[in-house]
Coordinates of C-alpha atoms and ligand atoms in Angstrom, one line a residue:
M1 CA 98.8 -125.6 -86.1
T2 CA 101.5 -123.9 -88.3
A3 CA 105.0 -125.2 -87.9
N4 CA 107.4 -122.9 -86.1
L5 CA 110.8 -122.3 -87.6
L6 CA 112.4 -123.2 -84.3
D7 CA 110.6 -126.6 -84.0
S8 CA 113.5 -128.6 -85.3
L9 CA 117.3 -128.2 -85.1
D10 CA 119.7 -128.5 -88.0
V11 CA 122.5 -129.6 -85.8
E12 CA 122.7 -131.2 -82.4
G13 CA 125.3 -132.0 -79.8
V14 CA 127.0 -128.5 -80.0
D15 CA 126.3 -125.1 -78.4
F16 CA 127.0 -122.0 -80.4
A17 CA 127.1 -119.8 -77.3
F18 CA 129.8 -121.5 -75.3
E19 CA 131.7 -124.3 -77.0
D20 CA 134.6 -124.3 -79.4
I21 CA 133.2 -126.2 -82.3
A22 CA 135.8 -128.5 -83.9
D23 CA 136.2 -127.7 -87.5
V24 CA 133.6 -125.0 -87.4
H25 CA 134.2 -123.9 -91.1
A26 CA 133.4 -127.4 -92.3
M27 CA 130.2 -127.5 -90.2
L28 CA 129.1 -124.0 -91.4
A29 CA 129.7 -125.0 -95.1
R30 CA 127.8 -128.2 -94.6
L31 CA 124.8 -126.4 -93.1
R32 CA 124.9 -123.8 -95.9
T33 CA 124.5 -126.5 -98.6
R34 CA 121.0 -127.2 -97.2
R35 CA 119.7 -123.6 -96.6
P36 CA 121.2 -120.1 -96.3
F37 CA 120.4 -120.2 -92.6
A38 CA 120.2 -122.9 -89.9
V39 CA 118.5 -123.4 -86.6
V40 CA 121.2 -124.2 -84.0
P41 CA 121.5 -124.7 -80.2
F42 CA 122.5 -121.5 -78.4
A43 CA 122.8 -121.2 -74.6
G44 CA 120.1 -123.9 -74.1
V45 CA 117.6 -122.3 -76.5
R46 CA 117.4 -122.2 -80.3
A47 CA 119.0 -119.5 -82.5
V48 CA 118.8 -118.7 -86.2
L49 CA 122.3 -118.7 -87.7
L50 CA 122.7 -116.7 -90.9
L51 CA 125.2 -118.3 -93.3
T52 CA 125.5 -116.5 -96.6
N53 CA 127.2 -113.3 -97.6
E54 CA 123.9 -111.9 -98.8
L55 CA 121.9 -112.6 -95.7
V56 CA 124.6 -111.6 -93.2
S57 CA 125.2 -108.3 -95.1
A58 CA 121.4 -107.6 -95.3
A59 CA 120.9 -108.4 -91.6
F60 CA 123.7 -106.0 -90.5
K61 CA 122.1 -103.2 -92.5
D62 CA 118.6 -103.9 -91.0
E63 CA 119.0 -102.2 -87.6
S64 CA 115.2 -102.0 -87.0
T65 CA 114.7 -105.8 -87.3
F66 CA 117.9 -106.8 -85.5
P67 CA 118.8 -103.9 -83.2
P68 CA 122.3 -104.3 -81.7
A69 CA 121.1 -102.6 -78.5
A70 CA 118.8 -105.6 -77.8
V71 CA 121.9 -107.7 -77.1
Y72 CA 124.5 -105.1 -75.9
R73 CA 122.2 -103.6 -73.3
M74 CA 122.3 -107.0 -71.6
T75 CA 125.8 -108.2 -72.2
T76 CA 128.2 -105.2 -72.2
Q77 CA 126.2 -102.3 -70.7
P78 CA 126.5 -103.4 -67.1
V79 CA 130.3 -103.3 -67.4
L80 CA 131.1 -100.8 -70.1
G81 CA 128.2 -98.4 -69.7
K82 CA 125.9 -97.1 -72.5
T83 CA 128.3 -97.4 -75.4
L84 CA 127.7 -96.6 -79.1
Q85 CA 126.6 -100.2 -79.4
C86 CA 123.7 -99.7 -77.0
M87 CA 122.5 -96.5 -78.7
E88 CA 120.1 -96.0 -81.5
G89 CA 118.8 -93.2 -83.9
A90 CA 119.9 -89.6 -83.3
E91 CA 121.7 -90.4 -80.0
H92 CA 123.9 -92.9 -81.8
R93 CA 124.4 -90.6 -84.8
I94 CA 125.5 -87.7 -82.7
A95 CA 127.8 -89.7 -80.4
R96 CA 129.4 -91.4 -83.4
G97 CA 129.8 -88.0 -85.1
V98 CA 131.9 -86.7 -82.2
A99 CA 133.8 -89.8 -81.4
T100 CA 134.9 -91.3 -84.7
P101 CA 136.5 -88.6 -87.0
P102 CA 140.0 -89.4 -85.7
F103 CA 139.6 -93.0 -87.0
R104 CA 138.7 -92.0 -90.6
R105 CA 140.9 -93.4 -93.3
N106 CA 142.6 -90.1 -94.3
K107 CA 143.5 -89.4 -90.6
V108 CA 144.8 -92.8 -89.8
S109 CA 147.5 -93.0 -92.4
A110 CA 149.2 -90.2 -90.5
Y111 CA 149.5 -92.4 -87.4
V112 CA 151.7 -95.0 -89.0
E113 CA 155.2 -93.5 -88.7
P114 CA 154.9 -91.5 -85.5
L115 CA 152.7 -94.0 -83.5
L116 CA 152.4 -97.5 -84.9
E117 CA 155.9 -98.3 -86.2
P118 CA 157.7 -97.2 -83.0
I119 CA 155.4 -99.4 -80.8
A120 CA 156.0 -102.4 -83.1
H121 CA 159.8 -101.9 -82.9
E122 CA 159.7 -101.3 -79.1
L123 CA 158.0 -104.6 -78.5
I124 CA 160.2 -106.6 -80.9
D125 CA 163.4 -105.0 -79.3
R126 CA 162.4 -106.9 -76.1
F127 CA 162.8 -110.4 -77.7
Q128 CA 164.5 -110.1 -81.1
A129 CA 168.0 -111.1 -80.0
R130 CA 166.7 -114.3 -78.3
G131 CA 165.7 -115.9 -81.7
H132 CA 162.4 -117.3 -80.4
A133 CA 159.2 -116.0 -78.8
D134 CA 155.5 -116.6 -78.3
L135 CA 154.2 -113.9 -80.5
I136 CA 150.8 -113.9 -78.8
A137 CA 152.2 -113.4 -75.3
E138 CA 155.0 -111.1 -76.3
F139 CA 153.5 -109.1 -79.2
T140 CA 149.9 -109.4 -80.3
N141 CA 148.5 -109.1 -76.7
T142 CA 150.3 -105.9 -76.0
Y143 CA 150.6 -104.0 -79.3
P144 CA 146.9 -102.8 -79.8
V145 CA 146.6 -101.9 -76.1
L146 CA 149.7 -99.7 -76.4
V147 CA 148.2 -98.1 -79.5
I148 CA 145.0 -97.1 -77.8
S149 CA 146.8 -96.1 -74.6
R150 CA 149.1 -93.7 -76.6
L151 CA 146.2 -92.4 -78.7
L152 CA 144.5 -91.4 -75.5
G153 CA 147.7 -89.7 -74.3
L154 CA 147.9 -91.8 -71.1
P155 CA 151.3 -91.7 -69.3
I156 CA 153.7 -94.4 -70.5
E157 CA 154.4 -95.5 -66.9
D158 CA 150.7 -96.4 -66.4
E159 CA 150.6 -98.8 -69.4
T160 CA 151.0 -102.0 -67.3
V161 CA 147.9 -101.2 -65.3
V162 CA 146.0 -100.1 -68.4
H163 CA 146.9 -103.5 -70.0
R164 CA 145.5 -105.3 -66.9
W165 CA 142.2 -103.3 -67.2
A166 CA 142.0 -104.1 -70.9
H167 CA 142.5 -107.8 -70.2
D168 CA 139.9 -107.9 -67.4
L169 CA 137.3 -106.1 -69.5
F170 CA 137.9 -108.6 -72.3
Y171 CA 137.3 -111.6 -70.0
F172 CA 134.0 -110.1 -68.7
P173 CA 132.0 -113.3 -69.5
M174 CA 134.5 -115.5 -67.6
D175 CA 135.1 -113.2 -64.6
P176 CA 132.4 -110.5 -64.3
Q177 CA 133.7 -109.3 -60.9
A178 CA 137.2 -108.6 -62.2
A179 CA 135.7 -106.8 -65.2
M180 CA 133.5 -104.6 -63.0
R181 CA 136.5 -103.8 -60.9
A182 CA 138.6 -102.9 -63.9
S183 CA 135.7 -100.7 -65.2
R184 CA 135.5 -98.8 -61.9
E185 CA 139.3 -98.4 -61.6
F186 CA 139.6 -97.2 -65.2
T187 CA 136.8 -94.7 -64.6
D188 CA 138.4 -93.4 -61.4
Y189 CA 141.7 -93.1 -63.2
V190 CA 140.5 -91.4 -66.4
T191 CA 137.8 -89.1 -64.9
P192 CA 140.2 -86.4 -63.7
L193 CA 141.9 -86.4 -67.1
L194 CA 138.7 -85.4 -68.7
A195 CA 138.6 -82.2 -66.7
E196 CA 142.3 -81.5 -67.2
R197 CA 142.1 -82.0 -71.0
R198 CA 138.9 -79.9 -71.2
R199 CA 140.9 -77.0 -69.6
E200 CA 144.1 -77.6 -71.5
P201 CA 143.5 -79.7 -74.7
G202 CA 146.3 -81.5 -76.4
D203 CA 146.4 -83.4 -79.6
D204 CA 145.2 -86.7 -78.1
L205 CA 141.9 -88.5 -78.4
I206 CA 140.6 -87.6 -74.9
S207 CA 141.1 -83.9 -75.6
M208 CA 139.2 -84.3 -78.8
L209 CA 136.3 -86.2 -77.2
V210 CA 135.8 -83.6 -74.6
T211 CA 136.0 -80.5 -76.9
E212 CA 134.4 -81.6 -80.2
S213 CA 130.7 -81.4 -81.0
S214 CA 128.4 -82.9 -83.6
E215 CA 125.1 -81.3 -84.7
G216 CA 125.8 -78.7 -82.0
Q217 CA 126.0 -81.3 -79.2
F218 CA 128.9 -82.2 -77.0
L219 CA 129.4 -85.6 -75.2
D220 CA 128.8 -85.6 -71.5
D221 CA 131.3 -87.2 -69.2
E222 CA 129.5 -90.6 -69.1
Q223 CA 129.3 -90.7 -72.9
V224 CA 133.0 -90.0 -73.2
L225 CA 133.8 -92.6 -70.5
S226 CA 131.7 -95.4 -72.1
F227 CA 133.4 -94.7 -75.4
L228 CA 136.8 -95.0 -73.8
R229 CA 135.8 -98.2 -72.0
L230 CA 134.5 -99.7 -75.3
L231 CA 137.8 -99.0 -77.0
F232 CA 139.6 -101.8 -75.2
P233 CA 137.3 -104.8 -76.0
A234 CA 136.1 -103.3 -79.4
G235 CA 139.5 -101.9 -80.6
A236 CA 142.3 -103.8 -78.8
D237 CA 141.1 -107.3 -78.5
T238 CA 139.7 -107.6 -82.0
T239 CA 143.0 -106.3 -83.4
M240 CA 145.0 -108.7 -81.2
L241 CA 143.0 -111.7 -82.5
A242 CA 143.1 -110.5 -86.1
L243 CA 146.9 -110.3 -86.0
G244 CA 147.2 -113.7 -84.4
N245 CA 144.9 -115.2 -87.0
T246 CA 146.8 -113.7 -89.9
L247 CA 150.1 -114.8 -88.4
S248 CA 148.7 -118.3 -87.8
A249 CA 147.5 -118.5 -91.4
L250 CA 150.9 -117.4 -92.8
L251 CA 152.9 -119.7 -90.5
T252 CA 150.8 -122.7 -91.5
H253 CA 151.0 -121.8 -95.2
P254 CA 154.7 -121.4 -95.9
D255 CA 154.2 -120.8 -99.6
Q256 CA 152.0 -117.8 -98.8
L257 CA 154.5 -116.5 -96.2
A258 CA 157.3 -116.8 -98.8
L259 CA 155.2 -114.9 -101.4
L260 CA 154.6 -112.2 -98.8
E261 CA 158.3 -112.0 -97.9
S262 CA 159.2 -111.6 -101.5
D263 CA 157.7 -108.1 -101.6
L264 CA 156.4 -106.8 -98.3
D265 CA 155.3 -103.4 -99.6
E266 CA 153.3 -105.0 -102.4
H267 CA 151.7 -108.0 -100.5
T268 CA 151.3 -107.0 -96.8
P269 CA 148.0 -105.0 -97.2
W270 CA 146.5 -108.0 -99.1
A271 CA 147.7 -110.5 -96.6
V272 CA 145.9 -108.5 -93.9
W273 CA 142.6 -108.5 -95.9
E274 CA 143.0 -112.2 -96.7
G275 CA 143.7 -113.0 -93.0
L276 CA 140.5 -111.2 -92.1
R277 CA 138.5 -113.2 -94.7
W278 CA 140.0 -116.5 -93.8
E279 CA 139.5 -116.2 -90.1
P280 CA 137.7 -113.0 -89.0
P281 CA 138.2 -112.3 -85.3
V282 CA 134.5 -111.6 -84.8
G283 CA 133.4 -114.8 -86.4
L284 CA 129.9 -115.6 -85.0
L285 CA 128.2 -112.4 -83.8
P286 CA 125.2 -112.8 -81.5
R287 CA 122.1 -110.5 -82.2
A288 CA 118.4 -110.8 -81.4
C289 CA 115.2 -110.5 -83.3
P290 CA 112.8 -108.8 -80.7
A291 CA 109.6 -108.9 -82.8
A292 CA 108.1 -111.6 -85.0
V293 CA 108.9 -110.9 -88.7
E294 CA 108.9 -112.4 -92.1
W295 CA 112.4 -111.5 -93.2
N296 CA 114.0 -112.6 -96.6
G297 CA 111.5 -115.5 -96.7
I298 CA 112.3 -116.6 -93.1
A299 CA 109.5 -116.5 -90.6
I300 CA 111.4 -115.5 -87.4
P301 CA 109.4 -115.7 -84.1
A302 CA 109.6 -112.9 -81.6
L303 CA 112.6 -112.9 -79.2
T304 CA 114.7 -115.3 -81.4
P305 CA 118.4 -115.2 -80.8
M306 CA 120.3 -114.7 -84.0
I307 CA 123.9 -115.4 -85.0
F308 CA 125.5 -113.5 -87.8
S309 CA 128.1 -115.9 -89.1
I310 CA 130.6 -113.5 -90.5
N311 CA 133.0 -116.4 -90.9
A312 CA 130.6 -118.4 -93.0
A313 CA 129.7 -115.2 -95.1
L314 CA 133.4 -114.7 -95.9
R315 CA 133.8 -118.3 -97.1
D316 CA 130.6 -118.2 -99.2
P317 CA 131.3 -119.9 -102.5
A318 CA 128.8 -117.5 -104.2
V319 CA 131.2 -114.7 -103.6
Y320 CA 134.7 -116.3 -103.1
E321 CA 136.2 -118.9 -105.4
R322 CA 138.1 -121.7 -103.5
P323 CA 136.8 -120.2 -100.3
D324 CA 138.7 -122.5 -98.0
E325 CA 142.1 -121.6 -99.5
F326 CA 144.2 -119.0 -97.8
D327 CA 145.5 -117.0 -100.8
I328 CA 147.0 -113.6 -100.3
S329 CA 146.9 -112.9 -104.0
R330 CA 143.1 -112.8 -103.9
R331 CA 143.2 -109.0 -103.4
K332 CA 139.8 -108.4 -102.0
Q333 CA 138.9 -105.9 -99.3
V334 CA 136.5 -107.8 -97.0
M335 CA 134.6 -105.0 -95.3
L336 CA 132.1 -107.4 -93.9
A337 CA 134.7 -108.5 -91.3
F338 CA 133.9 -105.1 -89.7
G339 CA 130.1 -105.4 -89.8
Q340 CA 128.0 -103.1 -91.9
G341 CA 125.3 -100.5 -91.7
P342 CA 125.0 -97.8 -89.0
H343 CA 126.9 -99.8 -86.3
S344 CA 129.8 -101.0 -88.6
C345 CA 133.2 -100.8 -87.0
A346 CA 134.3 -97.2 -86.2
G347 CA 137.9 -98.2 -86.1
N348 CA 138.3 -100.4 -89.3
W349 CA 141.0 -98.1 -90.9
L350 CA 142.9 -97.9 -87.7
A351 CA 142.8 -101.7 -87.5
I352 CA 144.0 -102.1 -91.0
A353 CA 146.9 -99.6 -90.4
E354 CA 147.8 -101.4 -87.2
L355 CA 147.8 -104.8 -88.8
T356 CA 149.7 -103.8 -91.9
T357 CA 152.3 -102.0 -89.9
A358 CA 152.8 -104.8 -87.3
L359 CA 153.0 -107.5 -90.0
K360 CA 155.5 -105.6 -92.0
V361 CA 157.8 -104.7 -89.1
L362 CA 157.6 -108.3 -87.7
L363 CA 158.7 -109.8 -91.0
Q364 CA 161.4 -107.2 -91.5
R365 CA 162.9 -107.8 -88.0
L366 CA 162.4 -111.6 -87.7
P367 CA 163.9 -113.1 -90.9
G368 CA 163.2 -116.8 -91.6
L369 CA 160.1 -116.7 -89.3
R370 CA 158.7 -120.1 -88.7
L371 CA 156.7 -122.1 -86.1
Q372 CA 158.7 -124.1 -83.6
P373 CA 158.5 -127.9 -83.9
G374 CA 155.4 -129.1 -82.0
A375 CA 153.8 -125.6 -82.0
D376 CA 151.0 -126.4 -84.5
A377 CA 148.3 -127.3 -81.9
D378 CA 148.5 -123.9 -80.1
A379 CA 148.7 -122.0 -83.4
K380 CA 145.3 -123.3 -84.4
V381 CA 142.5 -120.7 -84.4
I382 CA 139.9 -121.6 -81.8
S383 CA 137.0 -119.8 -79.9
Q384 CA 138.1 -117.2 -77.4
V385 CA 135.7 -116.0 -74.6
G386 CA 132.6 -117.8 -75.8
T387 CA 132.3 -118.5 -79.5
A388 CA 131.9 -115.0 -81.0
L389 CA 135.6 -114.3 -81.1
R390 CA 138.3 -116.5 -82.6
G391 CA 142.1 -116.6 -82.4
P392 CA 145.1 -118.8 -81.7
T393 CA 146.2 -119.4 -78.1
A394 CA 150.0 -119.2 -78.7
L395 CA 152.4 -118.7 -81.6
H396 CA 155.8 -120.2 -80.6
V397 CA 158.1 -119.1 -83.4
G398 CA 161.8 -119.0 -84.2
W399 CA 163.9 -116.9 -86.6
R400 CA 167.5 -116.1 -87.6
A401 CA 168.6 -113.8 -84.8
Ligands
HEM501 C1 140.6 -106.3 -86.9 C2 140.1 -105.5 -85.9 C3 138.6 -105.2 -85.8 C4 137.5 -106.0 -86.1 C5 137.5 -107.3 -86.9 C6 136.3 -105.2 -85.7 C7 135.0 -105.7 -85.9 C8 133.9 -104.9 -85.6 C9 132.6 -105.4 -85.8 C10 132.2 -106.7 -86.5 C11 131.7 -104.4 -85.3 C12 130.2 -104.4 -85.4 C13 129.6 -105.0 -84.2 C14 128.1 -105.1 -84.3 O1 127.5 -104.8 -85.3 O2 127.5 -105.6 -83.3 C15 132.6 -103.4 -84.7 C16 132.1 -102.2 -84.1 C17 132.9 -101.3 -83.5 N1 134.3 -101.2 -83.5 FE1 135.5 -102.6 -84.4 N2 136.7 -104.1 -85.1 C18 138.1 -104.0 -85.1 C19 138.9 -103.0 -84.6 C20 138.5 -101.8 -84.1 C21 139.3 -100.7 -83.6 C22 140.8 -100.6 -83.8 C23 138.4 -99.8 -83.0 C24 138.7 -98.5 -82.4 C25 139.7 -97.9 -82.3 C26 137.1 -100.3 -83.1 C27 136.0 -99.7 -82.7 C28 134.7 -100.1 -82.9 C29 133.5 -99.4 -82.4 C30 133.5 -98.1 -81.5 C31 132.4 -100.1 -82.8 C32 130.9 -99.8 -82.5 C33 130.4 -98.9 -83.6 C34 128.9 -98.6 -83.3 O3 128.1 -99.3 -82.7 O4 128.5 -97.5 -83.9 N3 137.1 -101.5 -83.8 N4 133.9 -103.7 -84.9

């Protein structure tokens, strides 16, 4: 009998689906010294974990071997509907063609002054005079939700309830009922707006989604709604975690924070990219391999769960020197933090603009920013909602008010 790849595990006593793995980067580095992939426990079964930059990048581009829809149809479709992530081929290309032009790089730079900076200032105004705050609870949690809410042109007085829906959609794996309720309530709230904006379009994202076409096709209401629902978990929560991770890295590396503060215009964009490399918010992305395949020398059995370890790929010593050092002078754009191939992140340039603006405004307004004594444990980046996503739980900081 031929040996099956999944017959033996490379690591035991952990679960890559549910548990925060202490010192995950050290474990991934250890596993990678043996092979470019590992067989690991995942929700009671065995998964293939891809560990190198080369394999993770190749796997993202190979949609036919590892179709995103195989996972997203089971995990997110029941609550978000049939989003871009559940689509394939022409359906995906056309829906993406309508929905994503406003997020292109050349469009997004125009959002910074009128949209992003005022939101950052508005949030900081609420706590700046106090001299201390938890930046997760009082800034990073709210900032990206407000960005999306205002891009959609939703009334400002509804932002508290929009924030609750965004929160409940994010915690879907923990509380599916609350997420389903949030999805229904958001749908009931936003559906009349689709008709209104079709009749009288403005310059907001909803108006664009209901009036634009791609290859001669328009989106129907359900396609628009599922894209809008996806924007919260895909666009707001990832950005929230990314900002927390970069702030956590800077606050625990005072030399890097000092370098950044010495010239914000020069260093902030690179601090953002290095933050994404050092601790990408989507760290361990689950996929599946539906059919048996011999792929890059790995004999993968049918129906094998896969994990694309973006966080291992971005610390691969074959690509990054001193990979475990947080160094903002590295000056590398790490696009892999946003996936690759046909389903790569549609909002990456918006995310970069949001992160750069927020970081710059925070450091301008909060001079002498530092962690409060005893705040280190909460500032540590850990798994959030399962293991795919990573971020700090709290950032208790002080500054010279
Ligand atoms: C730092 C922040 C962000 C990170 C790290 C991130 C990361 C990712 C990753 C890794 C994927 C690929 C998922 C997969 O292949 O299964 C993805 C897809 C996606 N992201 Fe982002 N994202 C961020 C921010 C945003 C923002 C701000 C938006 C929108 C406004 C957005 C919208 C999307 C959409 C719509 C997709 C699905 C694309 C498709 O399937 O065609 N993301 N993102």
